[in-house]
Amino acid sequence: MGSRKSYMFPERYNLTNLQRVFSNPTLLRRELGRITSRVVFPINNEIFERRHGDGIDIMSQDWDNLVILDACRYDHFLEQNTLRGSLRPVLSKGAHSWEFMRNNFAGKSLYDTVYVTGNPHTPKLPDNTFHAIDITHNPSEPEKTIQMALDAHEKYPDKRLIIHIMSPHAPHLGKTAKKLRERNEELNTSKTGNSSGQNIWKSTIEGQVTREELRQAYQESVDIALEHAETLVNELDGKSVITSDHGEMLGERVFPLTHRQYAHPHNLYTRELRFVPWFEVEQDSETRREVVSEPPTAFNRPDKETVDNRLEALGYKS
C-alpha cells in the first residue's frame, strides 16, 4: 500500500498570522508579492531572454564617450530629449546597475577606457578592469560628475571615456521631488518622530505620494540629467553616445491582479527595465579620438561604510 504524499505549508501560514492579515491587509500584499517574486518572476525572466536575447555589449560599440544616465527609461528619453542625433532602443544586459556592470565589464581588461562614475556598486568590480576609475563622492550632484569627467578627459586624452551619471535615479532632482521630500519629512515626523524622509517608492506604495506625483518627479529628473549630458557632450571631442544601464518601473503591473512595481527590482525583467535608449549624438566634426591601451592605474576603493552610506542614499539599504 503506497504512502500518501503530504504537502507542507511554510510555518508562517498559521492561524495567528491569518488573524494578523485580517487586522493588517498590507501583510497579505507582501506575501503575494513574495510568492510572485519567487515563483512567477523567474519564469517570466527566462521567457523574456529567450524572446529578446541577453543584451547589447556596450564595449564593442563605436564611441569615444559613453554617457550613462542611471535608470533612464527609453520612453521618457524619446519624449524629452532635445539633442540632435539618432535614437534607437537597445536591450541592456541588466535590469539593475550591478547586473549591468557585471555583464558588461567584469572579467575584461578595458585598458583603453576610463570610467568616471557616481554609482556605488562600482567597487564590486575586480581590480584592473579599466585603465582608471574615478568615483565621485557626490553621486546625487550630477554637476560634480560632469566636472570629474572633463578633468579625466584632460588627464587621459587618449582614452575612451565612460561617464555614469546617477540621475534620473532616485533621489530625484527638481522642484516636485523637493516638495515631496519636504512633505514626507513632516509625515514621518508626525507618525514616528523620525525626521528622515522615507524613499519615494515606499511613500507611493503607502499612498502618501500619488503615481502622478511620482511620474512628475521622475520626468523632471530626466530633464535635469539630459541638461547635464548636453553640457558634457558639447565639451568633449570625438563620438558621443548617451544610454542607460537600466530603466525604471513607475507603477506598472507586470501581470494581471498583481501589485504594482516600482524602481528596478533585482529579480524582474520587463521592457521598461531592460530596453534603454542608445542615442548617437550628431557631431559638428568628424574628428575622432586616437585611443591607446595602457596598463591600469591604482584604484582607490572607498571603504565599506562609505559604500553602504551611498547605497542607502539611493534607496538600496534601510
C-alpha atoms as one frame of an Amber mdcrd trajectory, in Angstrom:
protein
   0.000   0.000   0.000   1.537   3.281  -1.131   2.128   6.083   1.319   0.099
   9.248   0.920   2.152  12.272  -0.076   1.906  15.100   2.426   2.020  18.759
   1.450   3.751  21.048   3.921   2.986  24.749   4.091   5.510  27.265   5.415
   5.337  27.661   9.185   4.246  31.278   8.805   0.922  30.032   7.346  -0.808
  29.625  10.695  -3.930  30.850  12.456  -2.107  33.586  14.352  -0.736  35.144
  11.179  -4.095  34.735   9.442  -5.635  36.857  12.191  -2.856  39.412  11.696
  -3.694  39.606   7.987  -7.306  40.493   8.747  -6.175  43.321  11.019  -3.430
  44.472   8.621  -4.179  43.696   4.934  -0.741  45.033   3.969   0.698  41.721
   5.179  -1.314  39.841   2.555   0.009  42.137  -0.156   3.560  41.483   0.993
   3.032  37.720   0.958   1.515  37.778  -2.516   4.473  39.858  -3.644   6.874
  37.324  -2.122   5.172  34.432  -3.920   5.146  36.316  -7.225   8.826  37.211
  -6.827   9.945  33.659  -6.057   7.721  31.707  -8.436   6.427  33.896 -11.277
   9.358  36.256 -11.879  11.959  33.529 -12.676   9.636  32.021 -15.289   8.959
  35.476 -16.735  12.685  36.268 -16.895  13.543  33.067 -18.742  10.804  33.694
 -21.306  11.953  37.324 -21.671  15.554  36.410 -22.517  14.505  33.593 -24.850
  12.438  36.134 -26.744  14.789  39.140 -26.684  18.296  37.789 -26.045  20.791
  38.805 -23.359  21.503  42.380 -24.432  23.951  44.671 -26.211  27.685  44.556
 -25.488  28.334  48.256 -24.962  32.124  47.928 -25.032  32.118  46.549 -28.575
  30.107  49.509 -29.894  31.597  52.514 -31.707  32.027  55.523 -29.408  34.654
  57.747 -27.795  32.417  58.988 -24.962  29.635  56.888 -23.452  27.295  58.834
 -21.155  25.184  56.556 -18.942  22.089  58.113 -17.357  21.212  55.801 -14.495
  17.650  54.401 -14.545  16.589  56.380 -17.623  13.568  54.879 -19.395  13.522
  54.726 -23.176  10.036  56.256 -23.475  10.967  59.279 -21.353  14.207  59.800
 -23.259  12.277  59.651 -26.532   9.792  62.293 -25.361  12.154  64.618 -23.500
  15.458  64.631 -25.387  16.172  67.767 -27.457  19.674  66.935 -28.687  20.245
  66.244 -32.384  21.201  62.712 -33.300  19.859  59.214 -33.927  17.974  57.196
 -31.319  17.113  53.524 -31.101  16.053  51.210 -28.271  18.554  48.540 -27.258
  18.386  45.695 -24.767  20.570  46.323 -21.726  22.488  43.439 -20.195  20.957
  44.246 -16.826  17.760  45.293 -15.093  19.766  46.969 -12.322  23.171  48.622
 -12.086  25.316  45.798 -10.750  23.887  43.278 -13.220  24.670  45.778 -15.994
  28.246  46.320 -14.753  28.916  42.642 -14.151  27.726  41.598 -17.597  29.496
  44.419 -19.478  32.708  44.992 -17.516  33.619  42.186 -15.100  36.345  39.832
 -16.265  37.519  42.160 -19.046  40.720  44.171 -19.458  39.389  47.516 -20.660
  42.710  49.333 -20.553  41.782  51.835 -23.260  38.890  53.168 -21.147  38.472
  55.448 -18.127  35.307  55.056 -16.026  34.007  58.169 -14.248  31.081  57.185
 -12.078  28.799  58.120  -9.236  27.419  54.590  -8.921  28.217  52.997  -5.534
  28.156  49.463  -6.995  31.418  50.204  -8.839  33.739  48.883  -6.065  32.323
  45.394  -6.708  34.233  45.318  -9.996  37.523  43.393  -9.996  40.779  45.309
  -9.830  42.357  46.216 -13.151  39.073  46.296 -15.067  39.673  49.772 -16.564
  42.760  51.874 -17.183  41.410  54.180 -14.452  38.282  54.568 -12.320  37.230
  57.884 -10.785  34.368  57.698  -8.273  32.577  60.876  -7.274  31.784  61.424
  -3.617  28.565  63.265  -4.522  26.551  60.839  -6.701  23.343  62.881  -6.361
  25.050  66.015  -7.717  25.469  65.411 -11.465  27.469  68.614 -11.943  30.251
  67.068  -9.827  30.332  64.003 -12.089  30.442  66.262 -15.157  33.426  68.186
 -13.817  35.232  64.959 -12.930  34.626  63.707 -16.478  36.095  66.866 -18.003
  39.097  66.589 -15.691  39.520  62.925 -16.633  39.446  63.747 -20.341  42.150
  66.350 -19.827  44.235  63.859 -17.838  43.625  60.920 -20.200  43.141  62.477
 -23.669  43.910  59.202 -25.450  41.317  57.037 -23.671  37.686  56.188 -24.260
  35.539  57.735 -21.560  32.506  56.301 -19.758  30.598  58.825 -17.648  27.992
  57.251 -15.361  25.631  59.987 -14.116  23.322  58.867 -11.299  20.319  60.929
 -12.451  17.452  60.292 -13.090  17.845  57.550 -10.451  16.198  58.410  -7.131
  16.550  60.513  -5.062  15.035  62.560  -7.842  16.041  66.128  -8.630  13.746
  69.051  -9.371  11.047  71.093  -7.674   8.475  68.281  -7.418  10.942  65.919
  -5.744  11.972  68.661  -3.326   8.338  69.335  -2.443   7.650  65.635  -1.870
  10.693  65.197   0.367   9.665  68.170   2.482   6.129  66.830   2.752   7.297
  63.333   3.641   9.587  64.578   6.368   6.557  66.166   8.019   4.524  62.957
   7.625   7.269  60.795   9.120   7.893  63.192  11.968   4.224  63.283  12.933
   3.946  59.477  12.938   7.261  58.212  14.264   9.246  61.189  15.447  11.866
  60.393  12.821  12.738  63.435  10.744  14.423  61.490   7.920  12.150  61.127
   4.913  11.420  57.626   3.604  12.135  56.873  -0.030   9.656  57.877  -2.707
   8.832  54.283  -3.676   7.615  53.313  -0.218   5.709  56.576   0.056   3.939
  55.865  -3.246   3.046  52.305  -2.227   1.606  53.597   1.046  -0.409  56.292
  -0.724   1.450  59.313   0.651   2.654  60.131  -2.877   0.427  59.683  -5.927
   1.659  57.912  -9.053   1.134  61.185 -10.932   3.445  62.989  -8.490   5.999
  60.196  -8.816   5.977  60.422 -12.608   6.299  64.202 -12.486   9.309  63.944
 -10.161  10.904  61.358 -12.435  10.225  63.432 -15.549  11.879  66.500 -14.031
  14.870  64.395 -13.024  15.200  63.125 -16.601  15.169  66.735 -17.844  17.962
  67.661 -15.442  20.013  64.600 -16.397  19.657  65.446 -20.090  20.734  69.044
 -19.474  23.938  67.827 -17.818  24.530  65.261 -20.558  24.213  68.003 -23.180
  26.681  70.199 -21.308  29.142  67.327 -21.206  28.978  66.167 -24.828  29.336
  69.763 -26.018  32.696  69.935 -24.220  34.117  66.587 -25.355  35.711  65.742
 -28.668  35.002  62.535 -30.563  31.841  60.486 -30.986  29.421  60.609 -28.033
  26.632  58.162 -27.222  24.034  58.586 -24.465  22.442  55.473 -22.987  21.260
  53.979 -19.686  22.193  50.972 -17.576  18.540  50.072 -16.990  15.085  51.610
 -16.913  12.594  52.171 -14.109   9.200  50.858 -13.061   6.762  53.662 -12.250
   3.792  51.682 -11.002   3.129  49.348 -13.933   1.534  45.962 -13.279   3.646
  43.189 -14.778   0.887  40.589 -14.536  -2.890  40.938 -14.049  -4.074  41.036
 -10.436  -0.538  41.518  -9.088   0.695  44.550  -7.193   2.312  47.469  -8.991
   6.079  47.504  -9.465   8.354  50.426  -8.630  12.048  51.252  -9.069  14.076
  48.334 -10.501  13.606  45.029  -8.650  16.691  42.838  -8.859  14.757  39.746
  -9.935  12.454  41.092 -12.648  12.823  41.616 -16.406  10.369  43.874 -18.228
  10.524  46.045 -21.331  10.507  49.139 -19.094  13.602  47.866 -17.263  15.660
  46.189 -19.979  15.062  48.310 -23.092  17.065  51.540 -22.863  17.971  54.434
 -25.191  21.002  54.297 -27.461  21.434  57.841 -28.751  24.303  58.735 -31.084
  24.874  62.480 -30.757  25.192  64.373 -34.027  28.780  65.590 -34.392  29.813
  69.010 -35.691  33.057  67.499 -36.976  34.369  64.085 -37.998  37.267  64.269
 -35.548  37.770  61.024 -33.634  39.988  60.299 -30.682  43.242  58.381 -31.075
  42.838  55.760 -28.355  45.731  53.906 -26.710  45.529  50.898 -24.380  47.874
  51.131 -21.377  48.303  49.261 -18.062  45.780  50.259 -15.378  46.418  52.769
 -12.643  45.692  52.097  -8.977  42.014  52.062  -7.998  41.435  53.786  -4.660
  38.444  51.864  -3.378  36.109  53.629  -0.924  35.694  51.834   2.394  32.634
  49.694   3.166  30.985  52.338   5.356  31.210  54.911   2.567  29.761  52.464
   0.034  26.927  51.490   2.382  26.077  55.142   3.027  25.889  55.848  -0.707
  23.724  52.786  -1.326  21.387  53.879   1.469  21.137  57.381  -0.018  19.994
  55.800  -3.287  17.336  53.673  -1.583  19.109  50.289  -1.631  19.505  49.975
   2.134  17.295  50.996   5.015
